[in-house]
Amino acid sequence: MMNKYLLILFLSFSILGTAQNDINITPEHKTIDSLKLQLKKIINKINSRDKATPKHFTSIRDGKTAAITHRTNLSNACGLFVNQVIQKHGWLSIPKVGKTANNNFGLIINFAHDSIKTKYKSIIKTSVLKGESNPFNYATLIDGLLVYNGKLQVYGTILGPDPYSDEFKMRVYDISDPEYVNQRRQDINLNPIEDYLEKYDVEWDIPQKKK
């Protein structure tokens, strides 16, 4: 299930200053329990920033500049944190830290820069295929890398406002070979796209096939 603060991946960012002032990028943990607590605190900070009231700017240009700065700082902070944690502990799988901490770590890496996602995507996939990591976080990571680099997503996790709708409705960003999307989702133990889209009131009418 998509956590609501993950919508930040495809909706507008709140403009609230620099992320590095809010995220402790140094993993101050001596035990797995202290690390799990720190993961929770970081996610809570990201979530609270998303809920907070944006600042007002004198021009659209200034607002856009601040938004870009915020995204860059957030990506850098999360990326540095992820690197430090993995170098010390390896990938934080469910057997190692539990479902909640694994999910939180997967969310944090989704906020990191593309270079960090690319660096660790293979070890995350291995963990997912073993049933030791949240498959949705992996699918979102892969789809995000594709969509935001002008390519077609493969799991159908990235949505955005439908420009052809008179109401504020969501649509699925274009998917590569959409008739096989459920097979790809099943391969990583992810639920069918119809179930995923139902909560966003998005219809899916492409018949599914298997190779």
Tab-separated table of C-alpha atoms in Angstrom:
chain	number	residue	atom	x	y	z
A	1	MET	CA	0.000	0.000	0.000
A	2	MET	CA	1.300	3.422	-0.865
A	3	ASN	CA	2.056	5.623	2.101
A	4	LYS	CA	0.576	9.065	1.614
A	5	TYR	CA	3.874	10.880	2.011
A	6	LEU	CA	5.251	8.883	-0.910
A	7	LEU	CA	2.937	10.953	-3.117
A	8	ILE	CA	5.727	13.496	-2.907
A	9	LEU	CA	7.353	11.489	-5.700
A	10	PHE	CA	4.820	12.701	-8.206
A	11	LEU	CA	3.009	15.627	-6.601
A	12	SER	CA	4.355	19.043	-5.634
A	13	PHE	CA	6.864	19.435	-2.815
A	14	SER	CA	6.170	21.646	0.164
A	15	ILE	CA	8.640	24.510	0.188
A	16	LEU	CA	9.922	24.690	3.729
A	17	GLY	CA	13.663	25.276	3.681
A	18	THR	CA	16.536	22.859	3.416
A	19	ALA	CA	16.199	19.175	4.177
A	20	GLN	CA	19.672	18.918	5.663
A	21	ASN	CA	18.555	21.127	8.536
A	22	ASP	CA	15.803	18.638	9.338
A	23	ILE	CA	17.372	15.235	8.667
A	24	ASN	CA	20.186	13.927	10.793
A	25	ILE	CA	22.346	12.501	8.015
A	26	THR	CA	24.814	10.872	10.397
A	27	PRO	CA	23.615	7.427	11.507
A	28	GLU	CA	23.972	7.794	15.258
A	29	HIS	CA	23.240	4.234	16.193
A	30	LYS	CA	25.111	1.554	18.064
A	31	THR	CA	22.408	-1.108	17.858
A	32	ILE	CA	19.729	-2.202	15.412
A	33	ASP	CA	17.078	-0.932	17.835
A	34	SER	CA	18.558	2.576	17.833
A	35	LEU	CA	18.791	2.453	14.030
A	36	LYS	CA	15.123	1.472	13.749
A	37	LEU	CA	14.203	4.425	15.941
A	38	GLN	CA	16.239	6.788	13.789
A	39	LEU	CA	14.556	5.509	10.616
A	40	LYS	CA	11.175	6.226	12.162
A	41	LYS	CA	12.227	9.740	13.172
A	42	ILE	CA	13.456	10.552	9.667
A	43	ILE	CA	10.219	9.369	8.071
A	44	ASN	CA	8.219	11.397	10.597
A	45	LYS	CA	10.243	14.503	9.735
A	46	ILE	CA	9.713	13.997	6.001
A	47	ASN	CA	6.023	13.414	6.590
A	48	SER	CA	5.635	16.484	8.812
A	49	ARG	CA	7.343	18.676	6.211
A	50	ASP	CA	4.889	17.441	3.589
A	51	LYS	CA	1.961	18.426	5.828
A	52	ALA	CA	3.277	21.829	6.826
A	53	THR	CA	2.099	25.095	5.284
A	54	PRO	CA	4.336	26.215	2.394
A	55	LYS	CA	6.072	29.570	2.527
A	56	HIS	CA	4.850	32.406	0.337
A	57	PHE	CA	7.118	33.798	-2.345
A	58	THR	CA	7.042	37.066	-4.247
A	59	SER	CA	7.220	35.296	-7.614
A	60	ILE	CA	6.588	31.900	-9.177
A	61	ARG	CA	10.246	31.798	-10.188
A	62	ASP	CA	11.395	32.173	-6.584
A	63	GLY	CA	8.981	29.428	-5.517
A	64	LYS	CA	10.268	27.051	-8.167
A	65	THR	CA	13.868	27.781	-7.227
A	66	ALA	CA	13.127	27.049	-3.569
A	67	ALA	CA	11.347	23.818	-4.512
A	68	ILE	CA	14.324	22.640	-6.557
A	69	THR	CA	16.671	23.490	-3.694
A	70	HIS	CA	14.473	21.561	-1.281
A	71	ARG	CA	14.365	18.487	-3.506
A	72	THR	CA	18.120	18.570	-4.023
A	73	ASN	CA	18.885	18.908	-0.323
A	74	LEU	CA	16.439	16.162	0.574
A	75	SER	CA	17.929	13.819	-2.048
A	76	ASN	CA	21.468	14.527	-0.877
A	77	ALA	CA	20.635	14.033	2.794
A	78	CYS	CA	18.757	10.785	2.229
A	79	GLY	CA	21.425	9.479	-0.126
A	80	LEU	CA	24.224	10.116	2.330
A	81	PHE	CA	22.236	8.458	5.112
A	82	VAL	CA	21.482	5.384	2.972
A	83	ASN	CA	25.132	5.027	1.972
A	84	GLN	CA	26.353	5.223	5.546
A	85	VAL	CA	23.802	2.721	6.823
A	86	ILE	CA	24.395	0.138	4.079
A	87	GLN	CA	28.174	0.392	4.456
A	88	LYS	CA	27.829	-0.377	8.161
A	89	HIS	CA	24.893	-2.808	8.251
A	90	GLY	CA	24.233	-3.948	4.684
A	91	TRP	CA	20.706	-3.831	3.297
A	92	LEU	CA	18.114	-3.571	6.078
A	93	SER	CA	15.998	-6.606	5.266
A	94	ILE	CA	12.897	-7.714	7.166
A	95	PRO	CA	14.718	-10.552	9.000
A	96	LYS	CA	17.336	-8.037	10.133
A	97	VAL	CA	15.153	-5.096	11.255
A	98	GLY	CA	11.486	-6.085	10.858
A	99	LYS	CA	8.795	-4.994	8.387
A	100	THR	CA	8.331	-1.434	9.624
A	101	ALA	CA	12.012	-0.492	9.603
A	102	ASN	CA	12.530	-2.214	6.242
A	103	ASN	CA	9.629	-0.233	4.807
A	104	ASN	CA	10.947	3.024	6.271
A	105	PHE	CA	14.408	2.417	4.821
A	106	GLY	CA	12.851	1.639	1.440
A	107	LEU	CA	10.952	4.923	1.565
A	108	ILE	CA	14.070	6.887	2.455
A	109	ILE	CA	16.027	5.470	-0.478
A	110	ASN	CA	13.134	6.490	-2.739
A	111	PHE	CA	13.825	10.106	-1.739
A	112	ALA	CA	17.523	9.750	-2.580
A	113	HIS	CA	19.184	10.770	-5.834
A	114	ASP	CA	18.970	8.490	-8.871
A	115	SER	CA	22.621	7.501	-8.477
A	116	ILE	CA	21.882	5.997	-5.056
A	117	LYS	CA	18.825	4.138	-6.357
A	118	THR	CA	20.815	2.757	-9.276
A	119	LYS	CA	23.686	1.754	-6.989
A	120	TYR	CA	21.509	-0.378	-4.722
A	121	LYS	CA	18.603	-1.513	-6.910
A	122	SER	CA	20.086	-4.965	-7.566
A	123	ILE	CA	20.568	-5.830	-3.882
A	124	ILE	CA	17.064	-4.558	-3.135
A	125	LYS	CA	15.622	-6.763	-5.888
A	126	THR	CA	17.459	-9.789	-4.515
A	127	SER	CA	15.981	-9.090	-1.096
A	128	VAL	CA	12.494	-8.628	-2.575
A	129	LEU	CA	12.676	-11.917	-4.472
A	130	LYS	CA	13.580	-13.655	-1.215
A	131	GLY	CA	10.493	-12.123	0.388
A	132	GLU	CA	12.704	-10.080	2.708
A	133	SER	CA	11.805	-6.550	1.576
A	134	ASN	CA	8.721	-4.538	0.663
A	135	PRO	CA	8.121	-5.112	-3.080
A	136	PHE	CA	6.185	-1.868	-3.483
A	137	ASN	CA	9.175	0.250	-2.471
A	138	TYR	CA	11.330	-1.581	-5.015
A	139	ALA	CA	8.711	-1.213	-7.759
A	140	THR	CA	8.366	2.507	-7.044
A	141	LEU	CA	12.134	2.929	-7.129
A	142	ILE	CA	12.391	1.259	-10.541
A	143	ASP	CA	9.373	3.071	-11.990
A	144	GLY	CA	10.637	6.392	-10.662
A	145	LEU	CA	14.037	5.900	-12.298
A	146	LEU	CA	12.303	5.208	-15.599
A	147	VAL	CA	9.544	7.844	-15.559
A	148	TYR	CA	11.684	10.749	-14.432
A	149	ASN	CA	14.245	9.919	-17.109
A	150	GLY	CA	11.650	10.013	-19.877
A	151	LYS	CA	11.055	6.261	-20.115
A	152	LEU	CA	8.029	4.004	-19.627
A	153	GLN	CA	7.477	2.495	-16.201
A	154	VAL	CA	7.148	-1.279	-15.803
A	155	TYR	CA	5.132	-1.848	-12.610
A	156	GLY	CA	2.557	0.933	-12.892
A	157	THR	CA	3.214	2.486	-9.473
A	158	ILE	CA	3.627	6.112	-10.579
A	159	LEU	CA	0.460	8.167	-10.938
A	160	GLY	CA	-0.224	11.822	-11.588
A	161	PRO	CA	-3.074	14.271	-12.259
A	162	ASP	CA	-5.048	13.466	-15.405
A	163	PRO	CA	-4.814	16.552	-17.687
A	164	TYR	CA	-7.851	15.386	-19.660
A	165	SER	CA	-10.153	15.137	-16.648
A	166	ASP	CA	-12.556	17.919	-15.698
A	167	GLU	CA	-12.221	16.796	-12.094
A	168	PHE	CA	-9.082	16.212	-10.075
A	169	LYS	CA	-8.498	12.600	-10.985
A	170	MET	CA	-5.367	10.541	-11.196
A	171	ARG	CA	-3.990	8.593	-14.121
A	172	VAL	CA	-1.292	5.961	-14.483
A	173	TYR	CA	1.840	7.150	-16.231
A	174	ASP	CA	2.447	5.166	-19.416
A	175	ILE	CA	3.602	1.571	-18.920
A	176	SER	CA	5.843	-0.531	-21.133
A	177	ASP	CA	3.933	-3.558	-22.503
A	178	PRO	CA	0.951	-2.847	-20.221
A	179	GLU	CA	-0.663	-6.187	-21.036
A	180	TYR	CA	2.105	-7.879	-19.022
A	181	VAL	CA	2.185	-5.518	-16.049
A	182	ASN	CA	0.469	-7.958	-13.687
A	183	GLN	CA	2.920	-10.710	-14.571
A	184	ARG	CA	5.804	-8.393	-13.750
A	185	ARG	CA	4.108	-7.378	-10.504
A	186	GLN	CA	3.476	-11.018	-9.599
A	187	ASP	CA	7.138	-11.811	-10.239
A	188	ILE	CA	8.083	-9.557	-7.307
A	189	ASN	CA	5.107	-10.560	-5.118
A	190	LEU	CA	3.201	-7.323	-5.755
A	191	ASN	CA	-0.595	-7.218	-5.910
A	192	PRO	CA	-2.420	-6.824	-9.283
A	193	ILE	CA	-2.535	-3.330	-10.718
A	194	GLU	CA	-6.360	-3.337	-10.600
A	195	ASP	CA	-6.263	-3.684	-6.816
A	196	TYR	CA	-3.631	-0.976	-6.508
A	197	LEU	CA	-5.518	1.531	-8.670
A	198	GLU	CA	-8.887	0.927	-7.061
A	199	LYS	CA	-8.109	3.137	-4.070
A	200	TYR	CA	-7.316	6.016	-6.433
A	201	ASP	CA	-10.550	5.528	-8.367
A	202	VAL	CA	-8.558	4.790	-11.519
A	203	GLU	CA	-9.950	2.218	-13.944
A	204	TRP	CA	-7.735	-0.382	-15.619
A	205	ASP	CA	-9.215	-2.037	-18.690
A	206	ILE	CA	-6.195	-3.536	-20.453
A	207	PRO	CA	-6.549	-7.379	-20.642
A	208	GLN	CA	-3.611	-9.121	-19.068
A	209	LYS	CA	-1.410	-11.779	-20.680
A	210	LYS	CA	1.398	-14.081	-19.616
A	211	LYS	CA	4.494	-14.960	-21.581
